[in-house]
């Protein structure tokens, strides 16, 4: 399965066209899956670009290998070196923090099979591993009045969530997928896994997390996409 990369410089209209395309591609893919391509990945491990073995299933659930997962990036893949990487936590917090890559991967982690749904009409199911976002925010101490959590990424993408959603839903800052580290294409060193939100809110290459008392609209949200990004609702604002 070929990667379809790049949604650079799309406006709302062209993205709508792509959504339609995505739906027809989706139909195409399910045909292929029935023919044994995407749907029939062997239960043994497949090889990731790093040469590590990706799990192909977990607790009875079939996992999509990274090479089969499409790549969407507003400015192309970001290549970030682990030793130069950190996530800053700031804004309305008692103690602004900075976490290095080793700080992040050494936090106690958990894993869960979660499906990413892109508005273009495709999805990807994988085993995501990382640490829960809530713990990180509590460590910094959320100041009273904070109601929005804003995420910024290396490529200029950004998004936000209400603090209520962060508290009530499952958010993971993931550094592994299918039991291997993320590739650059899929967000290395870390990306967000937001199971109840559309894919455009699963920010890759996270660099900063900010607590705010204001509403905030990120890259896609200022281009017509719903700000809460709830999967069970229309993604059009
Ligand atoms: N930093 C950043 N994160 C991003 C994007 C992006 O362009 N930049 N694209 C988003 C979109 S639209 C989707 S559907 C998912 C796709 O994730 P994938 O490329 O790992 O499949 O990433 C999201 N996160
Ligand atoms: Mo997307």
Coordinates of C-alpha atoms and ligand atoms in Angstrom, one line a residue:
X1 CA 0.0 0.0 0.0
X2 CA 1.4 3.3 -1.0
X3 CA 1.6 6.3 1.3
X4 CA -0.4 9.2 0.2
X5 CA 1.4 12.2 1.6
X6 CA 1.0 15.9 1.8
X7 CA -2.1 18.0 2.4
X8 CA 0.0 21.1 2.1
X9 CA -1.6 24.4 1.3
X10 CA -5.1 23.0 1.1
X11 CA -7.9 25.4 1.4
X12 CA -11.3 24.2 2.6
X13 CA -12.6 23.7 -0.9
X14 CA -9.7 21.5 -2.1
X15 CA -9.8 19.6 1.1
X16 CA -13.5 18.9 0.5
X17 CA -12.6 17.5 -2.9
X18 CA -10.0 15.4 -1.2
X19 CA -12.5 14.2 1.3
X20 CA -14.7 12.9 -1.6
X21 CA -11.6 11.4 -3.1
X22 CA -10.8 9.8 0.2
X23 CA -14.2 8.2 0.3
X24 CA -13.6 6.7 -3.1
X25 CA -10.1 5.6 -2.2
X26 CA -11.6 4.1 0.9
X27 CA -14.0 2.0 -1.2
X28 CA -11.0 1.1 -3.4
X29 CA -9.0 0.0 -0.3
X30 CA -11.7 -2.1 1.1
X31 CA -11.8 -3.9 -2.2
X32 CA -8.0 -4.5 -1.9
X33 CA -8.4 -5.6 1.7
X34 CA -10.9 -8.2 0.6
X35 CA -8.3 -9.3 -1.9
X36 CA -5.9 -9.9 0.9
X37 CA -3.7 -6.7 0.9
X38 CA -4.5 -4.5 3.9
X39 CA -6.9 -6.7 5.7
X40 CA -4.8 -9.8 5.8
X41 CA -1.5 -8.8 7.3
X42 CA 0.2 -11.9 8.6
X43 CA 0.0 -12.4 12.3
X44 CA 3.8 -12.5 12.6
X45 CA 5.6 -9.3 13.0
X46 CA 6.5 -7.1 10.0
X47 CA 9.6 -4.9 9.8
X48 CA 9.5 -1.2 10.4
X49 CA 12.0 1.1 8.7
X50 CA 14.1 1.0 11.8
X51 CA 14.3 -2.7 11.4
X52 CA 12.3 -3.4 14.6
X53 CA 9.4 -5.7 14.5
X54 CA 6.0 -4.1 14.6
X55 CA 3.3 -6.1 16.2
X56 CA 0.6 -6.9 13.7
X57 CA -2.1 -7.8 16.2
X58 CA -2.7 -7.2 19.9
X59 CA -5.3 -8.9 22.1
X60 CA -7.1 -10.1 19.0
X61 CA -7.2 -6.8 17.2
X62 CA -5.5 -6.4 13.9
X63 CA -3.0 -3.5 13.7
X64 CA -2.1 -1.5 10.6
X65 CA 1.6 -1.4 10.1
X66 CA 3.1 2.1 9.8
X67 CA 4.0 1.6 6.1
X68 CA 0.3 1.2 5.3
X69 CA -0.8 4.2 7.3
X70 CA -1.1 7.3 5.2
X71 CA 0.9 10.4 6.1
X72 CA -0.7 13.8 6.4
X73 CA 1.6 16.7 7.0
X74 CA 0.9 20.4 6.3
X75 CA 4.6 21.0 5.7
X76 CA 6.1 17.6 5.1
X77 CA 7.8 15.2 7.5
X78 CA 9.7 16.8 10.4
X79 CA 13.0 15.2 11.2
X80 CA 13.7 15.8 14.8
X81 CA 16.7 14.5 16.7
X82 CA 15.9 13.0 20.1
X83 CA 18.7 14.8 21.9
X84 CA 17.6 18.2 20.7
X85 CA 13.9 17.5 21.5
X86 CA 11.8 18.6 24.4
X87 CA 8.2 19.4 25.3
X88 CA 7.6 22.6 27.2
X89 CA 4.6 22.9 29.4
X90 CA 3.6 26.5 30.2
X91 CA 0.9 29.1 30.3
X92 CA -1.5 29.0 33.3
X93 CA 0.5 26.6 35.4
X94 CA 2.2 26.9 38.7
X95 CA 5.5 25.5 37.5
X96 CA 6.4 25.7 33.8
X97 CA 8.3 22.5 32.8
X98 CA 10.5 21.2 30.1
X99 CA 10.8 17.5 29.4
X100 CA 13.6 16.0 27.4
X101 CA 13.0 12.9 25.2
X102 CA 14.5 10.6 27.8
X103 CA 12.3 12.2 30.5
X104 CA 9.3 11.5 28.3
X105 CA 10.1 7.9 27.3
X106 CA 11.0 7.0 30.9
X107 CA 7.7 8.1 32.3
X108 CA 5.4 5.2 33.1
X109 CA 3.6 4.4 30.0
X110 CA 0.5 2.5 28.9
X111 CA -0.7 1.2 25.6
X112 CA -4.0 1.0 23.9
X113 CA -5.4 0.0 20.5
X114 CA -6.9 3.2 19.1
X115 CA -8.2 4.1 15.6
X116 CA -7.3 7.3 13.9
X117 CA -10.0 8.7 11.6
X118 CA -9.0 11.3 9.0
X119 CA -11.6 13.6 7.6
X120 CA -10.5 12.4 4.2
X121 CA -12.3 9.2 4.8
X122 CA -9.5 6.8 5.8
X123 CA -8.6 5.4 9.1
X124 CA -5.7 3.5 10.8
X125 CA -5.8 1.2 13.8
X126 CA -2.6 0.8 15.8
X127 CA -1.3 0.0 19.3
X128 CA -0.3 3.3 20.7
X129 CA 2.1 3.6 23.6
X130 CA 2.9 6.6 25.7
X131 CA 2.0 8.4 28.8
X132 CA -1.3 9.9 29.8
X133 CA -1.5 13.6 29.3
X134 CA -3.3 14.3 32.6
X135 CA -0.4 13.4 34.8
X136 CA 1.9 15.7 32.9
X137 CA -0.5 18.7 33.4
X138 CA -1.0 17.9 37.0
X139 CA 2.7 17.9 37.6
X140 CA 2.9 21.5 36.3
X141 CA -0.1 22.4 38.5
X142 CA -3.1 23.8 36.5
X143 CA -4.0 27.3 37.7
X144 CA -7.6 28.1 38.4
X145 CA -9.2 29.8 35.4
X146 CA -7.4 27.6 32.8
X147 CA -9.9 26.1 30.4
X148 CA -8.0 25.3 27.2
X149 CA -5.0 23.1 26.5
X150 CA -3.1 24.2 23.4
X151 CA -0.6 22.0 21.5
X152 CA 2.0 23.3 19.2
X153 CA 4.1 21.3 16.8
X154 CA 7.4 21.6 15.1
X155 CA 5.9 22.2 11.6
X156 CA 3.7 25.1 12.7
X157 CA 0.6 23.0 13.2
X158 CA -1.4 23.5 16.4
X159 CA -4.6 22.5 18.0
X160 CA -6.5 22.8 21.3
X161 CA -8.9 20.9 23.6
X162 CA -11.0 22.0 26.4
X163 CA -9.6 21.1 29.8
X164 CA -12.9 19.3 30.5
X165 CA -12.3 17.0 27.5
X166 CA -8.7 16.4 28.6
X167 CA -10.0 15.4 32.0
X168 CA -12.9 13.2 30.8
X169 CA -11.3 11.5 27.7
X170 CA -8.4 9.3 26.8
X171 CA -5.4 11.3 25.6
X172 CA -1.9 9.8 25.2
X173 CA 1.3 11.5 24.4
X174 CA 2.6 8.5 22.3
X175 CA 6.2 7.7 21.5
X176 CA 5.6 4.1 20.2
X177 CA 3.3 2.5 17.8
X178 CA 2.8 -1.3 17.4
X179 CA 5.6 -1.8 19.9
X180 CA 8.3 0.2 18.1
X181 CA 9.2 3.9 18.2
X182 CA 7.3 6.1 15.9
X183 CA 8.9 6.9 12.5
X184 CA 9.4 10.6 11.7
X185 CA 6.5 10.5 9.2
X186 CA 4.1 9.5 12.0
X187 CA 5.4 12.0 14.6
X188 CA 8.7 11.0 16.2
X189 CA 9.6 11.9 18.9
X190 CA 6.0 12.2 20.2
X191 CA 2.5 12.7 18.9
X192 CA -0.9 13.0 20.4
X193 CA -3.4 10.1 20.5
X194 CA -6.9 11.5 21.0
X195 CA -9.3 8.6 20.5
X196 CA -12.5 10.5 20.5
X197 CA -11.3 13.3 18.2
X198 CA -10.8 13.6 14.4
X199 CA -7.3 12.9 13.1
X200 CA -6.4 16.6 12.5
X201 CA -6.3 16.9 16.3
X202 CA -3.8 14.0 16.7
X203 CA -0.8 16.5 16.6
X204 CA 2.5 15.1 15.5
X205 CA 6.0 16.4 16.6
X206 CA 4.6 18.1 19.8
X207 CA 6.9 20.8 21.0
X208 CA 4.8 22.8 23.5
X209 CA 1.7 22.4 25.6
X210 CA 0.1 25.6 27.0
X211 CA -2.8 26.1 29.4
X212 CA -5.0 29.1 28.7
X213 CA -8.2 30.8 29.8
X214 CA -9.0 31.7 26.2
X215 CA -10.4 29.7 23.4
X216 CA -7.9 28.8 20.7
X217 CA -8.2 27.7 17.1
X218 CA -5.4 25.7 15.6
X219 CA -4.3 25.3 11.9
X220 CA -7.3 23.2 10.6
X221 CA -9.7 24.8 13.0
X222 CA -9.0 28.3 11.6
X223 CA -9.7 26.7 8.1
X224 CA -13.2 25.6 8.8
X225 CA -12.9 22.5 10.9
X226 CA -14.7 22.0 14.2
X227 CA -12.8 23.2 17.2
X228 CA -13.8 20.4 19.5
X229 CA -13.1 17.9 16.8
X230 CA -15.5 15.3 18.3
X231 CA -15.5 12.2 16.2
X232 CA -19.2 11.6 16.8
X233 CA -20.0 15.0 15.2
X234 CA -19.4 16.6 11.9
X235 CA -15.9 17.9 11.4
X236 CA -17.1 21.0 9.6
X237 CA -17.5 23.9 12.0
Ligands
LIG1 N1 2.2 18.4 13.4 C1 1.2 17.9 12.6 N2 0.4 17.0 13.1 C2 -0.6 16.4 12.4 C3 -0.8 16.8 11.0 C4 0.1 17.8 10.5 O1 0.1 18.2 9.3 N3 1.1 18.3 11.3 N4 -1.8 16.3 10.3 C5 -2.9 15.7 11.0 C6 -3.9 15.0 10.3 S1 -4.9 15.8 9.2 C7 -4.0 13.6 10.4 S2 -5.3 12.7 9.7 C8 -3.1 12.8 11.3 C9 -2.4 11.8 10.4 O2 -1.5 11.1 11.1 P1 -0.4 10.2 10.2 O3 0.2 11.1 9.2 O4 0.5 9.6 11.3 O5 -1.2 9.1 9.6 O6 -2.1 13.6 11.8 C10 -2.5 14.9 12.2 N5 -1.4 15.5 12.9
LIG2 MO1 -6.6 14.3 8.6

